[in-house]
Coordinates of C-alpha atoms in Angstrom, one line a residue:
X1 CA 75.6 5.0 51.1
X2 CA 73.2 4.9 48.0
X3 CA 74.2 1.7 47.2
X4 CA 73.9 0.5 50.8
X5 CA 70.2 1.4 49.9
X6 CA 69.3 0.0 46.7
X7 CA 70.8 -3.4 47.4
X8 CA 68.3 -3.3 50.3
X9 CA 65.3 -1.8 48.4
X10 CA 66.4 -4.7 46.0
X11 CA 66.6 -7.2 48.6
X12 CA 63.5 -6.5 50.4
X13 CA 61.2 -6.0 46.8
X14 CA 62.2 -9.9 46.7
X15 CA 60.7 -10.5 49.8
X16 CA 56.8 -12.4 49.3
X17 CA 54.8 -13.5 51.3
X18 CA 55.0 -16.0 54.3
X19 CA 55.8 -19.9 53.1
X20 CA 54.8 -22.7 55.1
X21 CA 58.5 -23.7 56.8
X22 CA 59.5 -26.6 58.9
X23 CA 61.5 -26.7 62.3
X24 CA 64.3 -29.5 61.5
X25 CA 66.9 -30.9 63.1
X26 CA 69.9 -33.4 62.9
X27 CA 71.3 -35.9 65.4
X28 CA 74.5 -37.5 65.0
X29 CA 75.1 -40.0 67.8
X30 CA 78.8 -41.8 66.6
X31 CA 79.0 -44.1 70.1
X32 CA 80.5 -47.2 68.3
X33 CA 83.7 -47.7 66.0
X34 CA 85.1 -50.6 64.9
X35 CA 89.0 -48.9 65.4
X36 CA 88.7 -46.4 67.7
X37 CA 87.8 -46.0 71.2
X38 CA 84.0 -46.6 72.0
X39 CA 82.3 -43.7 73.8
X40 CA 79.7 -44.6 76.6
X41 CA 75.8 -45.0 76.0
X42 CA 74.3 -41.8 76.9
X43 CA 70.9 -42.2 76.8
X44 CA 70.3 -38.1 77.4
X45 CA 70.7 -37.8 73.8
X46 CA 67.5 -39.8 73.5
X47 CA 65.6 -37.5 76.0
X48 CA 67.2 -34.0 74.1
X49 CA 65.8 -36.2 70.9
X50 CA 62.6 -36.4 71.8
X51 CA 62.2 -33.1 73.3
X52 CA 63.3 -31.7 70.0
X53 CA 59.9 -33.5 68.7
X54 CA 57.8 -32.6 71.1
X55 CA 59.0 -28.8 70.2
X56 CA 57.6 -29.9 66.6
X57 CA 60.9 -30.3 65.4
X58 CA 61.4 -32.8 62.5
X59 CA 64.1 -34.8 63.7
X60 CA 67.0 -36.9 61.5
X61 CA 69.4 -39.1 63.2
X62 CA 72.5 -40.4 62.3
X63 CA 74.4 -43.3 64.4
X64 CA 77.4 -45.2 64.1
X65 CA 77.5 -44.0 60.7
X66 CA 80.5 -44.6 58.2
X67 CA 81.7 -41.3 57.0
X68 CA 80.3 -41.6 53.3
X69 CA 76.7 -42.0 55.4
X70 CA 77.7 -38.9 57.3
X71 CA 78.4 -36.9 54.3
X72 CA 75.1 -38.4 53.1
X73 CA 73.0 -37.3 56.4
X74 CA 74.7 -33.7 55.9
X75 CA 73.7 -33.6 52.2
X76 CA 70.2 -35.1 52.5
X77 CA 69.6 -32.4 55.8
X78 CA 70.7 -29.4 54.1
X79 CA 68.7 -30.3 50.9
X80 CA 65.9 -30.1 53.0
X81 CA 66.7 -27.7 54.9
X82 CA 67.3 -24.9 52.1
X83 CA 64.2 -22.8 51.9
X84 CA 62.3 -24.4 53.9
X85 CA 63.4 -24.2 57.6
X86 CA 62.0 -22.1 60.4
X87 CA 64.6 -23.2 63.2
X88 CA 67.4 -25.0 62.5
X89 CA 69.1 -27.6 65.6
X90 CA 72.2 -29.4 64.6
X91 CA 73.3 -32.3 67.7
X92 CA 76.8 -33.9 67.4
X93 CA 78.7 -36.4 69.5
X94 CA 81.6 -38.2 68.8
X95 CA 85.2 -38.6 68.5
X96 CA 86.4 -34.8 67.2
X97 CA 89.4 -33.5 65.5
X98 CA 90.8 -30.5 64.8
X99 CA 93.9 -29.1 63.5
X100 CA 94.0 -25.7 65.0
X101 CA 91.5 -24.1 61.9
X102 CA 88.8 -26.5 61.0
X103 CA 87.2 -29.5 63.1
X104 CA 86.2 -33.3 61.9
X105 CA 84.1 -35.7 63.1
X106 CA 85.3 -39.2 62.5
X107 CA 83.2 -41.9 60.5
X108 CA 82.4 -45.2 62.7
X109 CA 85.1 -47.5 59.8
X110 CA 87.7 -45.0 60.4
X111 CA 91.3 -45.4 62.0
X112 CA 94.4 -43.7 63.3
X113 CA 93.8 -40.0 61.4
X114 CA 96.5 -37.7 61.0
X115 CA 96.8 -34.4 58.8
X116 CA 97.1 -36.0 55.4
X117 CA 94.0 -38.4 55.5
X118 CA 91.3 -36.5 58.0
X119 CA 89.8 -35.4 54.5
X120 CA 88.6 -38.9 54.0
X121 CA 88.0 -40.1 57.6
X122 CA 86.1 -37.3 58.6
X123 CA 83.2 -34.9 58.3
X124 CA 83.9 -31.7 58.3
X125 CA 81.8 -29.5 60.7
X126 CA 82.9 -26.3 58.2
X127 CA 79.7 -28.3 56.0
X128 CA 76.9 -27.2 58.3
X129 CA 77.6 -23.0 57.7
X130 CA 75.6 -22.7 54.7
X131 CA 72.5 -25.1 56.4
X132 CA 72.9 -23.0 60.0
X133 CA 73.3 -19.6 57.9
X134 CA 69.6 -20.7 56.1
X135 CA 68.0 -20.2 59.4
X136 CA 69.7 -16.9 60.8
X137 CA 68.4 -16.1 63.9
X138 CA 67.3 -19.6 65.0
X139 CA 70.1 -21.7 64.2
X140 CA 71.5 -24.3 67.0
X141 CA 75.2 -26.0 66.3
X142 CA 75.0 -27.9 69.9
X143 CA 79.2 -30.2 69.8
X144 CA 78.9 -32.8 73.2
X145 CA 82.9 -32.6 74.2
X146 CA 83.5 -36.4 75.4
X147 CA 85.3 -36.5 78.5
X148 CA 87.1 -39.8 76.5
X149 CA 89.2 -38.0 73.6
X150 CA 91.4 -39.8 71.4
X151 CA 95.2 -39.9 72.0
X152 CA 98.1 -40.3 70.5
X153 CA 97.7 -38.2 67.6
X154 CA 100.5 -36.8 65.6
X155 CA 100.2 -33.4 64.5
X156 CA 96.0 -32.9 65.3
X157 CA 93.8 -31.9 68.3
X158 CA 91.6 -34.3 70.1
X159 CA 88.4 -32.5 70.0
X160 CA 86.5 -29.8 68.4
X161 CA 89.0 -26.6 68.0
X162 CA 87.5 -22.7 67.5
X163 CA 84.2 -23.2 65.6
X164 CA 83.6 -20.2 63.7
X165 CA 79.5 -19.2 63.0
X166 CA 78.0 -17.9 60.2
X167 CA 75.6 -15.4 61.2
X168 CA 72.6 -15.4 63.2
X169 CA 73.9 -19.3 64.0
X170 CA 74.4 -19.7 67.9
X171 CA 77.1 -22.3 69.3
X172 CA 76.5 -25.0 72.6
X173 CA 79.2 -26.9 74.1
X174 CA 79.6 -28.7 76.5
X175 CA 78.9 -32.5 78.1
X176 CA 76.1 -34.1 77.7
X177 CA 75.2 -33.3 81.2
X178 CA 75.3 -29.5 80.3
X179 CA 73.8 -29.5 76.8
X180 CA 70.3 -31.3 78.4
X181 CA 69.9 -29.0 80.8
X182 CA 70.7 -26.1 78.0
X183 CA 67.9 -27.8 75.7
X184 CA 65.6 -28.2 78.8
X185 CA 65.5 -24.2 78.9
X186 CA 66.1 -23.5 75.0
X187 CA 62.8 -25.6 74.6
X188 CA 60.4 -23.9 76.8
X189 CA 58.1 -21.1 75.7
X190 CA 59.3 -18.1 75.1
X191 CA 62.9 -18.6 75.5
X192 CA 65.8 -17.3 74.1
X193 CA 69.6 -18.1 73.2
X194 CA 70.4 -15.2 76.1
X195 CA 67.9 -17.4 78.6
X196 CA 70.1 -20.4 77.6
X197 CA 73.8 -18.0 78.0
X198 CA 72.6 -16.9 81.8
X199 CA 72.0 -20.5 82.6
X200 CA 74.4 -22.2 85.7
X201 CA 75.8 -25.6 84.7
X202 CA 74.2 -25.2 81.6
X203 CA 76.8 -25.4 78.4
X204 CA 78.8 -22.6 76.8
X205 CA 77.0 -20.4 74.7
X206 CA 78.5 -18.7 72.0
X207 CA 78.0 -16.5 68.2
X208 CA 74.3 -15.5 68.3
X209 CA 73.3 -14.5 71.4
X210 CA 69.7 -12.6 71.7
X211 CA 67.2 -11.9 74.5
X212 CA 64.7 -10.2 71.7
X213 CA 63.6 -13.4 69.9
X214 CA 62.7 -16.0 71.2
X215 CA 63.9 -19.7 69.8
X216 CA 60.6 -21.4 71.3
X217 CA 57.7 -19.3 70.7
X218 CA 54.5 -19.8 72.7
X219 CA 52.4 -17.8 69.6
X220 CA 52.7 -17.2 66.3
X221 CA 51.0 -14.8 64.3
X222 CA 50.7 -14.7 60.3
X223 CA 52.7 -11.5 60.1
X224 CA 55.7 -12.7 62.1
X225 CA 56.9 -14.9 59.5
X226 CA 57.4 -12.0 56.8
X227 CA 58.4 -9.3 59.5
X228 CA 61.3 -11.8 60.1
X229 CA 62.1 -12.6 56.9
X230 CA 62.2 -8.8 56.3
X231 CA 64.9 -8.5 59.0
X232 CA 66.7 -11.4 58.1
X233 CA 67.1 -9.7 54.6
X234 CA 67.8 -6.4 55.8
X235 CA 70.6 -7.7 57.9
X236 CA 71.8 -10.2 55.0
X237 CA 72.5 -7.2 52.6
X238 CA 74.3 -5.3 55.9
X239 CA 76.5 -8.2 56.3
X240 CA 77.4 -8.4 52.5
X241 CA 77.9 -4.6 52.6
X242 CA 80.6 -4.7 56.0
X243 CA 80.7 -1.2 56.4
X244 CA 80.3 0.6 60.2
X245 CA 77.3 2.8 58.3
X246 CA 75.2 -0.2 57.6
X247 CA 75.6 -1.8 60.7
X248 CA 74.6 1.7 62.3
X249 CA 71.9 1.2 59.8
X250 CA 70.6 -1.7 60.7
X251 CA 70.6 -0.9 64.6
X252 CA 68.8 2.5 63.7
X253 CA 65.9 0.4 62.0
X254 CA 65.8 -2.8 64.4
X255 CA 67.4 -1.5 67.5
X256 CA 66.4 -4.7 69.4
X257 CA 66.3 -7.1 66.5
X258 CA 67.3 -10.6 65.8
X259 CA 70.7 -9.4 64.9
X260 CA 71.4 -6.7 67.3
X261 CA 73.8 -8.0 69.5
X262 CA 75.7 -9.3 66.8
X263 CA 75.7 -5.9 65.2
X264 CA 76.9 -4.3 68.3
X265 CA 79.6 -6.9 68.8
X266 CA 80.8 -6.2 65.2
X267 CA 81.1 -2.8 65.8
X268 CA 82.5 -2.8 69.1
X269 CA 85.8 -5.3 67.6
X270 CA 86.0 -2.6 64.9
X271 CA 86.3 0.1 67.6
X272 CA 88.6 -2.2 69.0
X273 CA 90.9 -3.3 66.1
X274 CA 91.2 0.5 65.0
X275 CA 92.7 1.7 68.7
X276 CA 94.8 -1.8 68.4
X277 CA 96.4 -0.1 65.4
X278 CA 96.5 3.4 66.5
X279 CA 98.4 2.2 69.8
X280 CA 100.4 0.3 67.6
X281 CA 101.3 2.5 65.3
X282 CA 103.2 4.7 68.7
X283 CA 104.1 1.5 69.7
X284 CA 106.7 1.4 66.5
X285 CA 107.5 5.0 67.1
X286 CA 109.6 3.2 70.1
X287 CA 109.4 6.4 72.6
X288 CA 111.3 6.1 75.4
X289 CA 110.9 8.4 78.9
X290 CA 113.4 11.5 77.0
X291 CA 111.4 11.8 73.6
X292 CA 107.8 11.1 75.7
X293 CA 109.5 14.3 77.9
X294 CA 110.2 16.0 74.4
X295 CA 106.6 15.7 73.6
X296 CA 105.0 17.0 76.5
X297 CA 107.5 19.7 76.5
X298 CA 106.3 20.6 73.0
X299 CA 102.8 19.9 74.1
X300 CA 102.8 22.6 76.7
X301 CA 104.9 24.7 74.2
X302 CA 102.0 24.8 71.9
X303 CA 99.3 25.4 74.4
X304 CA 98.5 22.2 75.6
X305 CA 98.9 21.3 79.0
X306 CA 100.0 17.7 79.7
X307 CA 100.5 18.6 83.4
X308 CA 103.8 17.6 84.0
X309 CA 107.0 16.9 82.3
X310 CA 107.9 13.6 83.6
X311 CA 108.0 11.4 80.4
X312 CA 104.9 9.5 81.7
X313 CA 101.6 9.5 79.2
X314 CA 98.7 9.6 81.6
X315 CA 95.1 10.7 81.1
X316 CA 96.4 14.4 80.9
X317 CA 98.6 13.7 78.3
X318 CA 96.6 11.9 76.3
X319 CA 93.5 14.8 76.8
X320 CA 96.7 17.0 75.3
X321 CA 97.6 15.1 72.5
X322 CA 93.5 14.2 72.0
X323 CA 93.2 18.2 72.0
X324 CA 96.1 19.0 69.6
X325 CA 94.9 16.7 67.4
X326 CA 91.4 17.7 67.1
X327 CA 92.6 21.7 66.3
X328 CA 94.8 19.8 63.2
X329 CA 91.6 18.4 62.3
X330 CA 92.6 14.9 63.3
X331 CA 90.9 12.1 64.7
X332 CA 91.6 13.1 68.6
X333 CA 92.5 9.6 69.8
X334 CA 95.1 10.7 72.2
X335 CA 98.0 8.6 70.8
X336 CA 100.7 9.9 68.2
X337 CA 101.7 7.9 64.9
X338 CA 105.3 9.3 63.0
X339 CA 103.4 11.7 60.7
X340 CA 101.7 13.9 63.8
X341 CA 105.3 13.3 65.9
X342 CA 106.7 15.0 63.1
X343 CA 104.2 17.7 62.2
X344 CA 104.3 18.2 66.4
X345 CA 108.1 18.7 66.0
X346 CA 107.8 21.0 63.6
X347 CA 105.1 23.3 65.0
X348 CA 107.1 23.6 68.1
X349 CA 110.3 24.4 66.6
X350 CA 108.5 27.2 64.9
X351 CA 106.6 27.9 68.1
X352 CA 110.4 27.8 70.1
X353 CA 112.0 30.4 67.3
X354 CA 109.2 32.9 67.7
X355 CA 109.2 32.9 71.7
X356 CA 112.8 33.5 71.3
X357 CA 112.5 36.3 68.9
X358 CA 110.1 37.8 71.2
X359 CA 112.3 37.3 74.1
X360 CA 115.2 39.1 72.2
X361 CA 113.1 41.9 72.0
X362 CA 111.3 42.3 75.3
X363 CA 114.9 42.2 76.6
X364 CA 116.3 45.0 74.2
X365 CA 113.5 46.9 75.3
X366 CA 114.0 46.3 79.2
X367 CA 117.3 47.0 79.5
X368 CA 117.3 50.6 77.0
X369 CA 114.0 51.1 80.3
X370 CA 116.6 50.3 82.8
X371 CA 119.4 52.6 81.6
X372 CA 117.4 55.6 81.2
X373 CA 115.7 55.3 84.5
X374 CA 119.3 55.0 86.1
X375 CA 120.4 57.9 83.8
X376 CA 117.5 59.8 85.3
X377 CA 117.9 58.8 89.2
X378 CA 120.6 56.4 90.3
X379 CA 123.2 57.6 88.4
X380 CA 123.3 61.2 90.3
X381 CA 124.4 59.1 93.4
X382 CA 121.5 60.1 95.7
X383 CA 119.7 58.2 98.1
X384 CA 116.8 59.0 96.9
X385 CA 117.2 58.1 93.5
X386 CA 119.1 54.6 93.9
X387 CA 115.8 53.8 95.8
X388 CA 113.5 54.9 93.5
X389 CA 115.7 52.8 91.0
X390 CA 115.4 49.6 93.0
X391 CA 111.9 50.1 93.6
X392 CA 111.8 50.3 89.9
X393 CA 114.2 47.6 89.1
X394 CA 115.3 45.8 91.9
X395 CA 116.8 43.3 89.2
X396 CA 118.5 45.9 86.9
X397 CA 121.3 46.1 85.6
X398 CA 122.5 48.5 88.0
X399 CA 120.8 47.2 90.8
X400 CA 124.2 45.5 92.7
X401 CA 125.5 49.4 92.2
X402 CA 123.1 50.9 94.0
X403 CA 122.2 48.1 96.7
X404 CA 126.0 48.8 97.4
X405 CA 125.7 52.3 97.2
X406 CA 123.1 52.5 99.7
X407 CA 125.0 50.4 102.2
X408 CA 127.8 52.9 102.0
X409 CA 125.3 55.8 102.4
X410 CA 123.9 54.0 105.5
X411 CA 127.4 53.0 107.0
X412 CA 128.4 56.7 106.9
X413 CA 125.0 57.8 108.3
X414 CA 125.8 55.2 111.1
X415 CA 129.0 56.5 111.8
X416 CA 128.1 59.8 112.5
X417 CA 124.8 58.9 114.8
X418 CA 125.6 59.8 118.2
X419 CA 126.5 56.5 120.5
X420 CA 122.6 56.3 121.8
X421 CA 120.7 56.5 118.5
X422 CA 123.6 53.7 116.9
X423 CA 123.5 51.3 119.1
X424 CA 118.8 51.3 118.6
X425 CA 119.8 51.0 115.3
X426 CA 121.9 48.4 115.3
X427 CA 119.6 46.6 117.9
X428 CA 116.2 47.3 115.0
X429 CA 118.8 46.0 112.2
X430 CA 120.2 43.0 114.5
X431 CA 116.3 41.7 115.2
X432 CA 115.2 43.1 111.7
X433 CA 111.4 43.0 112.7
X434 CA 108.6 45.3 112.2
X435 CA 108.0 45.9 115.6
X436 CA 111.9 46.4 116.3
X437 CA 111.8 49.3 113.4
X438 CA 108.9 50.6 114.9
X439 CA 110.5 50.6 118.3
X440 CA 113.1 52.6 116.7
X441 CA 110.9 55.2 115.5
X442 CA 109.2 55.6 118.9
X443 CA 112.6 55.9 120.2
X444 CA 114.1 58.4 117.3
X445 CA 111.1 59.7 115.4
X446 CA 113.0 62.2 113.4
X447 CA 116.1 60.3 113.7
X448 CA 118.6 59.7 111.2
X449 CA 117.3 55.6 109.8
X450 CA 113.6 57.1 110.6
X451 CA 113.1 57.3 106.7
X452 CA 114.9 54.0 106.5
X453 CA 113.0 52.2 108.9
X454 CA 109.4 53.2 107.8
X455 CA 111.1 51.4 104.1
X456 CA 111.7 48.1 106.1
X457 CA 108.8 47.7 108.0
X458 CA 106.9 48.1 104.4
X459 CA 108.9 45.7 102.9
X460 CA 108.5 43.2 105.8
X461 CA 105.0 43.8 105.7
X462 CA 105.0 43.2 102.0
X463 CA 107.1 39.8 102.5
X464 CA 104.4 38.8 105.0
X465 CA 101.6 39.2 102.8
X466 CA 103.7 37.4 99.6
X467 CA 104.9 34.5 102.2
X468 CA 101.8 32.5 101.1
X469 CA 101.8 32.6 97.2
X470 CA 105.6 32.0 98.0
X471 CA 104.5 28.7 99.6
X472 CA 102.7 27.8 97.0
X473 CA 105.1 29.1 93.7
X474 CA 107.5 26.3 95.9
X475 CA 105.2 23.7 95.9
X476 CA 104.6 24.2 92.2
X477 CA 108.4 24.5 92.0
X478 CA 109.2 21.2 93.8
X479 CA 106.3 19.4 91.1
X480 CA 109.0 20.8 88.2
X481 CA 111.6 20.4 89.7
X482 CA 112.1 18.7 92.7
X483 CA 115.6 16.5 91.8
X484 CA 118.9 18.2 92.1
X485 CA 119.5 16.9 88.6
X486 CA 116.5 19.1 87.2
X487 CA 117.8 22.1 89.5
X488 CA 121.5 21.5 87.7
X489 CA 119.8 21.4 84.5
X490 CA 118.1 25.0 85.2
X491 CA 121.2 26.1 86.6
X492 CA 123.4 25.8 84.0
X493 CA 120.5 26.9 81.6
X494 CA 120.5 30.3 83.2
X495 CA 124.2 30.7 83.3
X496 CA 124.7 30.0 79.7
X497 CA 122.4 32.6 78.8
X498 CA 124.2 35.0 81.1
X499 CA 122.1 35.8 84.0
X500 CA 124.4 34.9 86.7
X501 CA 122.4 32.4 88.8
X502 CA 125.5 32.1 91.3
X503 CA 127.7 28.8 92.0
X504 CA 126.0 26.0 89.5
X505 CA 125.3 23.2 92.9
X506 CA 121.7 22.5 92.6
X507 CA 121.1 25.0 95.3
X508 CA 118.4 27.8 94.5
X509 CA 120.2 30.8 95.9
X510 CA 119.3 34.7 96.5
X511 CA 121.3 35.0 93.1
X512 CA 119.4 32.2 91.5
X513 CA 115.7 33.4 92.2
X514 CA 117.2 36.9 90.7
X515 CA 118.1 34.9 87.4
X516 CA 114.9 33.2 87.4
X517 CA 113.0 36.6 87.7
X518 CA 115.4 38.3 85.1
X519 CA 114.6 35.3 83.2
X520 CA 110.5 35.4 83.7
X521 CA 110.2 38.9 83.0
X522 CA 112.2 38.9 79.1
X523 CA 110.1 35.8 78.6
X524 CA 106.5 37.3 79.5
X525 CA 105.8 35.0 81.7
X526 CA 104.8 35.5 85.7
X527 CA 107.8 37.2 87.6
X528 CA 108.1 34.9 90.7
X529 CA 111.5 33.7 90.6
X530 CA 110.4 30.4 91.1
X531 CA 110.1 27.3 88.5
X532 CA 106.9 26.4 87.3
X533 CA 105.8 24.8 84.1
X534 CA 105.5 27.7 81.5
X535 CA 108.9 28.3 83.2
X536 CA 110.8 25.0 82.9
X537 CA 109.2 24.8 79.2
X538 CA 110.7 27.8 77.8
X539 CA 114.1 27.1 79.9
X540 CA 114.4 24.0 77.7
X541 CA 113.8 25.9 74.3
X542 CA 116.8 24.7 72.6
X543 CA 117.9 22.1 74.1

């Protein structure tokens, strides 16, 4: 940065005071040839002639002129031209040719040119750069496309191909229709190269394009001379320098300046090469739907939520990545090159090991829970203590013992009720409501099922109130997974790690959701017995 500095301090010390500098310009009119096609008389090029004088331009033309008095007209213009121009109009019309890089145009002696001769039968237009660059900021290449090219060429364009500006130089094409109504508006006072790129039917306006100078001025004051020159400097050591800083520089100094447009264009296609590589660069990582799955897996694993795990990189996704990034102290552009993938890989395996370490151990400790509390109630094969042990641990270990256990207890109660109080019972169990329980207890009070009633209608009323969040822990589970390939998948998951989810069909079952919740609670995570994301992440630790 302080060499961005002292080349301008350097630059700018050269700077003296305003010169007396001329507006030129140079016409090249090539309508006759004595071997190629004649193009028409245009007589236009005699009005955009003479309004270029009336602007106070100094005006040079060249006409049907052989190419060594075209490379004479170039020379003798930019000998004048250097040091001593103000604006800066260059008019062409003729028979072009290009060859895909650099453009010609042909002398008036010249004949059938092809890639090994256009040296000598042309001129280049690659010449003009250094005369256009002299005048940055009010430098005019204006190229009149015939609508008569030359055919039958072997291995060259007819006409001009990409014309590349120095800069500060600002590009016109079109037909000779266009170009005079361009120069009618580029002419008037006050007017600028963006006045002349807004026009309709007006030609194509390219390179230096500015609505804060204007290219005709209606006053001129002794300072503006210098003040420009400063800029022109200024922006002469940024462009030597090509760094983002000085351009950022340059903008910070002459945010609406001759140059800022360009300046803002350069750094824009920077912006815009630099994500062409970083896309690239996951481009060549060749990620197909599995490994983008992988990595959203990974990315939730790691505290990042890509919401979802459908191998699709949307706007989420990329806020993940972004956001994993930035905590690595990356740039947080969103996409992955094979250095992060790998470093991602790695964090998550690590992540994976410890979750399962810490699943090992929650369930070591749940289970020595379980068998003590059975120890302590269900094991002395009371009714009251195999409830308060499925109240406890309606998943236990023991919990199909004492669910069965009860059911005996129960049947035995039943079968010693008197005929009257079995059959309401049977009638409450059959309809298994609250208000049929509660019919039951109007009916028996002190009955036999009274205690067992009073249990059901609280667990109904429980259910009721949970039947919401239940709609919504299976919405949430349909998002995860919905196919009966992902409910295979989770299936067979739970069964290999022992938790009995029942027949492996795709088909959550009473048994499942038990598995799930078995699962949920060693894992940490919310006991719903349903499938949500933090769920269907850690179910694919391992695989």
């Amino acid at each position: 940065m302080r060499f961005f500095w002292t080349v301008l301090a350097a630059v700018l010390m050269l700077i003296g005071g305003p010169s007396v500098a001329k507006d030129l310009a140079l016409v090249v009119d090539q309508q006759d040839h004595r071997r190629l096609s004649d193009l028409r008389r245009d007589s236009r090029l005699q009005l955009m002639m003479s309004s270029l004088e009336q602007a106070g331009f100094e005006v040079s033309l060249a006409r049907d002129a052989t190419i060594g008095e075209l490379r004479a007209a170039a020379f003798s213009f930019d000998t004048g031209a250097q040091g001593n121009a103000d604006r800066i109009v260059i008019l062409l019309r003729g028979h072009l040719v290009s060859d895909g890089r650099d453009t010609w145009l042909m002398g008036q002696e010249v004949s059938s040119p092809d890639r090994f001769d256009i040296g000598s039968k042309g001129l280049p237009l690659s010449v003009f750069e250094t005369i256009l660059g002299a005048a940055a900021g009010r430098a005019v290449l204006a190229v009149i496309d015939d609508p008569r090219p030359l055919t039958d060429l072997v291995d060259l364009n007819a006409g001009a191909g990409e014309l590349a500006m120095p800069q500060g130089a600002t590009l016109l094409r079109g037909d000779s229709v266009q170009m005079g109504r361009s120069f009618g508006v580029l002419l008037q006072d006050g007017a600028t190269t963006f006045d002349v790129s807004e026009l309709d039917g007006g030609a194509a306006v390219s390179g230096f394009i500015s609505d804060a100078i204007a290219f005709e001025k209606t006053t001129t004051s002794s300072s503006e001379p210098s003040q420009d020159m400063g800029e022109i400097a200024y922006w002469s050591a940024v462009r030597d320098i090509g760094t983002e800083e000085a351009l950022n520089a340059y903008l910070n100094r002459f945010p609406n300046g001759l140059f800022a447009t360009d300046a803002r264009r350069q750094i824009q296609a920077r912006v815009d090469d630099q994500e062409a590589r970083i896309k690239a660069a996951e481009q060549a990582l060749g990620l197909n739907r599995d490994r983008r799955r992988s990595i959203q897996r990974d990315l939730a694993l790691l505290g990042y939520d890509p919401r979802g795990i459908d191998g699709v990189f949307g706007p989420a996704s990329r806020r993940a990545i972004a956001a994993w990034q930035s905590d690595q102290g990356l740039e947080p552009h969103g996409f992955l090159d094979r250095d992060q993938l790998s470093l991602m890989q790695e964090f998550a395996l690590r992540r994976a090991a410890e979750l399962e370490e810490e699943a090992r151990r929650r369930r070591e400790i749940e289970e020595a829970r379980d068998r003590a509390f059975w120890q302590d109630s269900g094991s002395r094969g009371t009714e009251e203590g195999y409830r308060r042990y499925l109240q406890s641990f309606p998943d236990g270990i023991f919990s199909d013992i004492a669910q069965s256990a009860l059911s005996d207890i129960e049947e035995e109660r039943r079968a010693a009720l008197n005929a009257q109080e079995r059959a309401a019972w049977d009638i409450a169990q059959d309809d298994n409501s609250v208000e049929s329980y509660q019919r039951f207890l109007v009916e028996f009070p002190r009955g036999e099922f009274a205690d067992v009633a009073r249990a059901r209608i609280d667990e109904l009323q429980r259910d009721e109130q949970d039947r919401e969040a239940e709609q919504q822990f299976s919405a949430m589970e349909r998002a995860v997974a919905g196919s009966t390939a992902a409910r295979l998948l989770i299936e067979r998951r739970l069964t290999d790690l022992g938790l009995q989810p029942g027949q492996i069909d795709g088909e959550f079952t009473r048994e499942s959701r038990r598995a799930l919740r078995r699962f949920q609670k060693a894992r940490g995570l919310e006991v719903t017995g349903y499938v949500d994301q933090p769920t269907m992440v850690q179910l694919l630790l391992g695989r």
